Amino acid sequence: MSNRDAVEKFYLATQSGDAAAILDALHPDFTARIAPGMPAVTDVVPESARAALAGVWQPVFRDFEIAPFAETWYDAQDGAVIVTGHYRGTARSTGKSVAAEFAHVWRVSDGKLSALHQYTDTWCWRAALVA
């Protein structure tokens, strides 16, 4: 499996809201840095795959029906993959749409995602929560 395949597996899992598939895509020692100001997120620096699921993706899925859609891919050195695209979805409480740009810097180890640094326009996320 290529590094890009490993990242694509994660995006497909989030697009279907499949928590088990998200965990399967992540390395057990997964770490992340989530954009400051992300609504719903309770852990912006999770230190494991389970902590990321509990502190990032589950709270986001609770408040939003949303997923990342990759548009541009860049292979970098040392197992890094850089992806830009848009999160697309809606805020559950208001029904307002979200179309927030992102840049993800991924690290891949042993065919699994071992690290993520997320950049996104958190204003778009927050604006969708305002009635």
PDB file of C-alpha atoms in Angstrom:
ATOM      1  CA  MET A   1       0.000   0.000   0.000  1.00  0.00           C
ATOM      2  CA  SER A   2       1.399   3.383  -0.977  1.00  0.00           C
ATOM      3  CA  ASN A   3       1.416   6.350   1.389  1.00  0.00           C
ATOM      4  CA  ARG A   4      -1.294   7.959  -0.702  1.00  0.00           C
ATOM      5  CA  ASP A   5      -3.415   4.799  -0.443  1.00  0.00           C
ATOM      6  CA  ALA A   6      -3.096   4.943   3.359  1.00  0.00           C
ATOM      7  CA  VAL A   7      -4.339   8.547   3.396  1.00  0.00           C
ATOM      8  CA  GLU A   8      -7.142   7.802   0.933  1.00  0.00           C
ATOM      9  CA  LYS A   9      -8.297   4.952   3.176  1.00  0.00           C
ATOM     10  CA  PHE A  10      -8.723   7.460   6.011  1.00  0.00           C
ATOM     11  CA  TYR A  11     -10.666   9.934   3.851  1.00  0.00           C
ATOM     12  CA  LEU A  12     -13.023   7.196   2.677  1.00  0.00           C
ATOM     13  CA  ALA A  13     -13.573   6.121   6.298  1.00  0.00           C
ATOM     14  CA  THR A  14     -14.450   9.667   7.372  1.00  0.00           C
ATOM     15  CA  GLN A  15     -16.716  10.162   4.369  1.00  0.00           C
ATOM     16  CA  SER A  16     -18.719   7.113   5.441  1.00  0.00           C
ATOM     17  CA  GLY A  17     -18.525   7.969   9.167  1.00  0.00           C
ATOM     18  CA  ASP A  18     -17.033   4.550   9.939  1.00  0.00           C
ATOM     19  CA  ALA A  19     -15.251   4.786  13.310  1.00  0.00           C
ATOM     20  CA  ALA A  20     -13.796   1.263  13.056  1.00  0.00           C
ATOM     21  CA  ALA A  21     -12.323   2.032   9.622  1.00  0.00           C
ATOM     22  CA  ILE A  22     -10.898   5.331  10.920  1.00  0.00           C
ATOM     23  CA  LEU A  23      -9.122   3.459  13.729  1.00  0.00           C
ATOM     24  CA  ASP A  24      -7.923   0.824  11.259  1.00  0.00           C
ATOM     25  CA  ALA A  25      -6.286   3.546   9.123  1.00  0.00           C
ATOM     26  CA  LEU A  26      -4.395   4.981  12.107  1.00  0.00           C
ATOM     27  CA  HIS A  27      -1.132   3.729  13.549  1.00  0.00           C
ATOM     28  CA  PRO A  28      -1.470   2.786  17.242  1.00  0.00           C
ATOM     29  CA  ASP A  29       1.047   5.550  18.088  1.00  0.00           C
ATOM     30  CA  PHE A  30      -0.828   8.157  16.022  1.00  0.00           C
ATOM     31  CA  THR A  31      -0.410  11.793  17.066  1.00  0.00           C
ATOM     32  CA  ALA A  32      -2.053  14.931  15.731  1.00  0.00           C
ATOM     33  CA  ARG A  33      -2.056  18.697  15.894  1.00  0.00           C
ATOM     34  CA  ILE A  34      -5.536  20.007  15.204  1.00  0.00           C
ATOM     35  CA  ALA A  35      -6.208  23.595  14.138  1.00  0.00           C
ATOM     36  CA  PRO A  36      -6.746  25.791  17.201  1.00  0.00           C
ATOM     37  CA  GLY A  37     -10.321  27.005  17.478  1.00  0.00           C
ATOM     38  CA  MET A  38     -11.918  23.923  15.920  1.00  0.00           C
ATOM     39  CA  PRO A  39     -15.445  23.701  17.312  1.00  0.00           C
ATOM     40  CA  ALA A  40     -16.509  20.472  19.018  1.00  0.00           C
ATOM     41  CA  VAL A  41     -12.912  19.183  19.315  1.00  0.00           C
ATOM     42  CA  THR A  42     -11.937  18.366  22.904  1.00  0.00           C
ATOM     43  CA  ASP A  43      -8.296  17.360  22.289  1.00  0.00           C
ATOM     44  CA  VAL A  44      -6.216  19.409  19.828  1.00  0.00           C
ATOM     45  CA  VAL A  45      -3.071  17.323  20.479  1.00  0.00           C
ATOM     46  CA  PRO A  46      -4.232  13.701  20.804  1.00  0.00           C
ATOM     47  CA  GLU A  47      -1.476  11.211  21.571  1.00  0.00           C
ATOM     48  CA  SER A  48      -3.018   7.978  20.259  1.00  0.00           C
ATOM     49  CA  ALA A  49      -5.439   6.696  17.649  1.00  0.00           C
ATOM     50  CA  ARG A  50      -8.173   6.168  20.255  1.00  0.00           C
ATOM     51  CA  ALA A  51      -7.598   9.634  21.776  1.00  0.00           C
ATOM     52  CA  ALA A  52      -7.926  11.186  18.311  1.00  0.00           C
ATOM     53  CA  LEU A  53     -11.152   9.319  17.633  1.00  0.00           C
ATOM     54  CA  ALA A  54     -12.608  10.300  21.026  1.00  0.00           C
ATOM     55  CA  GLY A  55     -11.338  13.886  21.103  1.00  0.00           C
ATOM     56  CA  VAL A  56     -11.510  14.900  17.442  1.00  0.00           C
ATOM     57  CA  TRP A  57     -13.618  12.845  15.054  1.00  0.00           C
ATOM     58  CA  GLN A  58     -16.435  11.670  17.330  1.00  0.00           C
ATOM     59  CA  PRO A  59     -17.163  15.202  18.669  1.00  0.00           C
ATOM     60  CA  VAL A  60     -16.983  16.643  15.146  1.00  0.00           C
ATOM     61  CA  PHE A  61     -19.343  13.954  13.808  1.00  0.00           C
ATOM     62  CA  ARG A  62     -21.700  14.656  16.720  1.00  0.00           C
ATOM     63  CA  ASP A  63     -21.988  18.362  15.775  1.00  0.00           C
ATOM     64  CA  PHE A  64     -21.471  18.165  11.999  1.00  0.00           C
ATOM     65  CA  GLU A  65     -22.358  15.915   9.116  1.00  0.00           C
ATOM     66  CA  ILE A  66     -19.087  16.564   7.318  1.00  0.00           C
ATOM     67  CA  ALA A  67     -16.051  14.967   5.700  1.00  0.00           C
ATOM     68  CA  PRO A  68     -12.791  16.003   4.038  1.00  0.00           C
ATOM     69  CA  PHE A  69     -12.565  15.812   0.260  1.00  0.00           C
ATOM     70  CA  ALA A  70      -9.039  15.802  -1.146  1.00  0.00           C
ATOM     71  CA  GLU A  71      -8.306  17.916  -4.208  1.00  0.00           C
ATOM     72  CA  THR A  72      -4.531  18.181  -4.505  1.00  0.00           C
ATOM     73  CA  TRP A  73      -1.892  15.672  -3.408  1.00  0.00           C
ATOM     74  CA  TYR A  74       1.826  16.206  -2.833  1.00  0.00           C
ATOM     75  CA  ASP A  75       4.251  13.435  -1.948  1.00  0.00           C
ATOM     76  CA  ALA A  76       6.995  14.712   0.334  1.00  0.00           C
ATOM     77  CA  GLN A  77      10.056  13.126   1.831  1.00  0.00           C
ATOM     78  CA  ASP A  78      10.205  10.868   4.885  1.00  0.00           C
ATOM     79  CA  GLY A  79       6.800   9.301   4.307  1.00  0.00           C
ATOM     80  CA  ALA A  80       4.911  12.587   4.338  1.00  0.00           C
ATOM     81  CA  VAL A  81       1.870  13.290   2.194  1.00  0.00           C
ATOM     82  CA  ILE A  82       0.432  16.797   1.932  1.00  0.00           C
ATOM     83  CA  VAL A  83      -3.198  17.093   0.890  1.00  0.00           C
ATOM     84  CA  THR A  84      -5.279  20.179   0.252  1.00  0.00           C
ATOM     85  CA  GLY A  85      -9.016  20.234  -0.227  1.00  0.00           C
ATOM     86  CA  HIS A  86     -12.294  21.174   1.413  1.00  0.00           C
ATOM     87  CA  TYR A  87     -14.374  19.908   4.265  1.00  0.00           C
ATOM     88  CA  ARG A  88     -17.951  19.769   3.011  1.00  0.00           C
ATOM     89  CA  GLY A  89     -21.058  19.214   5.066  1.00  0.00           C
ATOM     90  CA  THR A  90     -23.541  20.823   7.437  1.00  0.00           C
ATOM     91  CA  ALA A  91     -23.847  21.767  11.087  1.00  0.00           C
ATOM     92  CA  ARG A  92     -26.417  19.456  12.655  1.00  0.00           C
ATOM     93  CA  SER A  93     -27.895  22.107  14.990  1.00  0.00           C
ATOM     94  CA  THR A  94     -28.516  24.744  12.308  1.00  0.00           C
ATOM     95  CA  GLY A  95     -28.506  22.897   8.991  1.00  0.00           C
ATOM     96  CA  LYS A  96     -26.057  25.513   7.660  1.00  0.00           C
ATOM     97  CA  SER A  97     -23.484  24.338   5.168  1.00  0.00           C
ATOM     98  CA  VAL A  98     -19.760  24.219   5.766  1.00  0.00           C
ATOM     99  CA  ALA A  99     -17.177  24.447   2.978  1.00  0.00           C
ATOM    100  CA  ALA A 100     -13.866  24.977   4.764  1.00  0.00           C
ATOM    101  CA  GLU A 101     -10.488  24.724   3.072  1.00  0.00           C
ATOM    102  CA  PHE A 102      -7.878  22.457   4.611  1.00  0.00           C
ATOM    103  CA  ALA A 103      -4.274  21.434   4.329  1.00  0.00           C
ATOM    104  CA  HIS A 104      -3.286  18.146   5.935  1.00  0.00           C
ATOM    105  CA  VAL A 105       0.299  17.095   6.475  1.00  0.00           C
ATOM    106  CA  TRP A 106       0.310  13.338   7.034  1.00  0.00           C
ATOM    107  CA  ARG A 107       3.075  10.979   8.128  1.00  0.00           C
ATOM    108  CA  VAL A 108       2.787   7.326   7.210  1.00  0.00           C
ATOM    109  CA  SER A 109       4.558   4.490   9.040  1.00  0.00           C
ATOM    110  CA  ASP A 110       4.125   0.775   8.410  1.00  0.00           C
ATOM    111  CA  GLY A 111       1.239   1.476   6.003  1.00  0.00           C
ATOM    112  CA  LYS A 112      -0.752   3.371   8.655  1.00  0.00           C
ATOM    113  CA  LEU A 113      -1.193   7.061   9.397  1.00  0.00           C
ATOM    114  CA  SER A 114       1.169   7.953  12.226  1.00  0.00           C
ATOM    115  CA  ALA A 115       0.753  11.753  12.372  1.00  0.00           C
ATOM    116  CA  LEU A 116      -1.469  14.571  11.151  1.00  0.00           C
ATOM    117  CA  HIS A 117      -1.005  18.322  11.220  1.00  0.00           C
ATOM    118  CA  GLN A 118      -4.305  19.933  10.258  1.00  0.00           C
ATOM    119  CA  TYR A 119      -4.784  23.460   8.986  1.00  0.00           C
ATOM    120  CA  THR A 120      -8.338  24.635   8.294  1.00  0.00           C
ATOM    121  CA  ASP A 121     -10.458  27.759   8.243  1.00  0.00           C
ATOM    122  CA  THR A 122     -12.136  27.348  11.638  1.00  0.00           C
ATOM    123  CA  TRP A 123     -14.227  30.482  11.047  1.00  0.00           C
ATOM    124  CA  CYS A 124     -16.263  28.584   8.415  1.00  0.00           C
ATOM    125  CA  TRP A 125     -16.935  25.813  10.927  1.00  0.00           C
ATOM    126  CA  ARG A 126     -17.942  28.230  13.691  1.00  0.00           C
ATOM    127  CA  ALA A 127     -20.142  30.367  11.426  1.00  0.00           C
ATOM    128  CA  ALA A 128     -22.205  27.305  10.525  1.00  0.00           C
ATOM    129  CA  LEU A 129     -23.097  26.803  14.205  1.00  0.00           C
ATOM    130  CA  VAL A 130     -24.653  30.271  14.570  1.00  0.00           C
ATOM    131  CA  ALA A 131     -28.406  30.273  14.051  1.00  0.00           C
TER     132      ALA A 131
END
